[in-house]
Amino acid sequence: MMTEKQNDRLLVRLQRLKAKAAAVRPDDRAQLRALLDDVGTLRDQLMRECARLDHELNRATVRVTAITAYGRSAQSVRALRRGH
């Protein structure tokens, strides 16, 4: 699981890559290849983090649904006990 500090590092790397991309000369193929490799690596890391967050959100949604169902069930049991 990534921490907030690790997420911040990814954003800092993204900002650095943006600055580096702005400074790369179009005719410097070696530097362009290195930049593309760095961008690909960062993209993969960001995609993994997105997938992890998506999974976490799905789990939270399931929990909320279960809690809501439990609450409704408890309300109906209380209503039956009161004779409503």
PDB file of C-alpha atoms in Angstrom:
ATOM      1  CA  MET A   1       0.000   0.000   0.000  1.00  0.00           C
ATOM      2  CA  MET A   2       1.348   3.397  -0.942  1.00  0.00           C
ATOM      3  CA  THR A   3       1.552   6.073   1.637  1.00  0.00           C
ATOM      4  CA  GLU A   4       0.807   9.719   1.151  1.00  0.00           C
ATOM      5  CA  LYS A   5       4.556  10.383   1.172  1.00  0.00           C
ATOM      6  CA  GLN A   6       5.079   7.926  -1.692  1.00  0.00           C
ATOM      7  CA  ASN A   7       2.235   9.524  -3.641  1.00  0.00           C
ATOM      8  CA  ASP A   8       3.869  12.913  -3.138  1.00  0.00           C
ATOM      9  CA  ARG A   9       7.112  11.488  -4.499  1.00  0.00           C
ATOM     10  CA  LEU A  10       5.304  10.332  -7.635  1.00  0.00           C
ATOM     11  CA  LEU A  11       3.905  13.811  -8.156  1.00  0.00           C
ATOM     12  CA  VAL A  12       7.338  15.371  -7.633  1.00  0.00           C
ATOM     13  CA  ARG A  13       8.787  12.941 -10.195  1.00  0.00           C
ATOM     14  CA  LEU A  14       6.048  13.924 -12.625  1.00  0.00           C
ATOM     15  CA  GLN A  15       6.852  17.602 -12.177  1.00  0.00           C
ATOM     16  CA  ARG A  16      10.563  16.926 -12.693  1.00  0.00           C
ATOM     17  CA  LEU A  17       9.849  14.945 -15.845  1.00  0.00           C
ATOM     18  CA  LYS A  18       7.732  17.798 -17.174  1.00  0.00           C
ATOM     19  CA  ALA A  19      10.597  20.217 -16.595  1.00  0.00           C
ATOM     20  CA  LYS A  20      13.065  17.782 -18.131  1.00  0.00           C
ATOM     21  CA  ALA A  21      10.815  17.320 -21.177  1.00  0.00           C
ATOM     22  CA  ALA A  22      10.694  21.062 -21.702  1.00  0.00           C
ATOM     23  CA  ALA A  23      14.490  21.207 -21.680  1.00  0.00           C
ATOM     24  CA  VAL A  24      15.164  18.280 -24.044  1.00  0.00           C
ATOM     25  CA  ARG A  25      16.350  19.231 -27.505  1.00  0.00           C
ATOM     26  CA  PRO A  26      14.317  17.553 -30.277  1.00  0.00           C
ATOM     27  CA  ASP A  27      17.481  16.279 -32.000  1.00  0.00           C
ATOM     28  CA  ASP A  28      18.909  14.570 -28.875  1.00  0.00           C
ATOM     29  CA  ARG A  29      17.643  11.031 -29.442  1.00  0.00           C
ATOM     30  CA  ALA A  30      19.430   9.505 -26.456  1.00  0.00           C
ATOM     31  CA  GLN A  31      17.928  12.010 -24.061  1.00  0.00           C
ATOM     32  CA  LEU A  32      14.482  11.569 -25.654  1.00  0.00           C
ATOM     33  CA  ARG A  33      14.706   7.785 -25.249  1.00  0.00           C
ATOM     34  CA  ALA A  34      15.729   8.142 -21.613  1.00  0.00           C
ATOM     35  CA  LEU A  35      12.866  10.561 -21.035  1.00  0.00           C
ATOM     36  CA  LEU A  36      10.367   8.206 -22.676  1.00  0.00           C
ATOM     37  CA  ASP A  37      11.635   5.360 -20.502  1.00  0.00           C
ATOM     38  CA  ASP A  38      11.254   7.494 -17.357  1.00  0.00           C
ATOM     39  CA  VAL A  39       7.766   8.561 -18.409  1.00  0.00           C
ATOM     40  CA  GLY A  40       6.788   4.932 -19.071  1.00  0.00           C
ATOM     41  CA  THR A  41       8.072   3.823 -15.687  1.00  0.00           C
ATOM     42  CA  LEU A  42       6.238   6.612 -13.883  1.00  0.00           C
ATOM     43  CA  ARG A  43       3.075   5.892 -15.870  1.00  0.00           C
ATOM     44  CA  ASP A  44       3.191   2.229 -14.795  1.00  0.00           C
ATOM     45  CA  GLN A  45       3.583   3.245 -11.152  1.00  0.00           C
ATOM     46  CA  LEU A  46       0.715   5.716 -11.404  1.00  0.00           C
ATOM     47  CA  MET A  47      -1.513   3.116 -13.066  1.00  0.00           C
ATOM     48  CA  ARG A  48      -0.777   0.627 -10.269  1.00  0.00           C
ATOM     49  CA  GLU A  49      -1.677   3.270  -7.702  1.00  0.00           C
ATOM     50  CA  CYS A  50      -4.891   4.086  -9.584  1.00  0.00           C
ATOM     51  CA  ALA A  51      -5.829   0.395  -9.631  1.00  0.00           C
ATOM     52  CA  ARG A  52      -5.113   0.137  -5.894  1.00  0.00           C
ATOM     53  CA  LEU A  53      -7.277   3.170  -5.172  1.00  0.00           C
ATOM     54  CA  ASP A  54     -10.055   1.813  -7.388  1.00  0.00           C
ATOM     55  CA  HIS A  55      -9.967  -1.475  -5.476  1.00  0.00           C
ATOM     56  CA  GLU A  56     -10.036   0.396  -2.163  1.00  0.00           C
ATOM     57  CA  LEU A  57     -13.035   2.467  -3.286  1.00  0.00           C
ATOM     58  CA  ASN A  58     -14.876  -0.675  -4.377  1.00  0.00           C
ATOM     59  CA  ARG A  59     -14.254  -2.286  -1.005  1.00  0.00           C
ATOM     60  CA  ALA A  60     -15.496   0.842   0.764  1.00  0.00           C
ATOM     61  CA  THR A  61     -18.644   0.830  -1.385  1.00  0.00           C
ATOM     62  CA  VAL A  62     -19.333  -2.793  -0.456  1.00  0.00           C
ATOM     63  CA  ARG A  63     -18.880  -1.963   3.224  1.00  0.00           C
ATOM     64  CA  VAL A  64     -21.238   1.016   3.014  1.00  0.00           C
ATOM     65  CA  THR A  65     -23.845  -1.142   1.275  1.00  0.00           C
ATOM     66  CA  ALA A  66     -23.536  -3.809   3.977  1.00  0.00           C
ATOM     67  CA  ILE A  67     -23.792  -1.247   6.774  1.00  0.00           C
ATOM     68  CA  THR A  68     -26.845   0.340   5.141  1.00  0.00           C
ATOM     69  CA  ALA A  69     -28.523  -3.064   4.765  1.00  0.00           C
ATOM     70  CA  TYR A  70     -27.742  -3.911   8.385  1.00  0.00           C
ATOM     71  CA  GLY A  71     -29.204  -0.582   9.515  1.00  0.00           C
ATOM     72  CA  ARG A  72     -32.412  -1.118   7.554  1.00  0.00           C
ATOM     73  CA  SER A  73     -32.732  -4.625   8.931  1.00  0.00           C
ATOM     74  CA  ALA A  74     -32.267  -3.354  12.483  1.00  0.00           C
ATOM     75  CA  GLN A  75     -34.924  -0.678  11.928  1.00  0.00           C
ATOM     76  CA  SER A  76     -37.430  -3.232  10.639  1.00  0.00           C
ATOM     77  CA  VAL A  77     -36.787  -5.503  13.654  1.00  0.00           C
ATOM     78  CA  ARG A  78     -37.367  -2.563  16.026  1.00  0.00           C
ATOM     79  CA  ALA A  79     -40.561  -1.684  14.180  1.00  0.00           C
ATOM     80  CA  LEU A  80     -41.824  -5.269  14.479  1.00  0.00           C
ATOM     81  CA  ARG A  81     -41.065  -5.287  18.215  1.00  0.00           C
ATOM     82  CA  ARG A  82     -43.059  -2.103  18.667  1.00  0.00           C
ATOM     83  CA  GLY A  83     -45.970  -3.570  16.759  1.00  0.00           C
ATOM     84  CA  HIS A  84     -45.878  -1.200  13.771  1.00  0.00           C
TER      85      HIS A  84
END
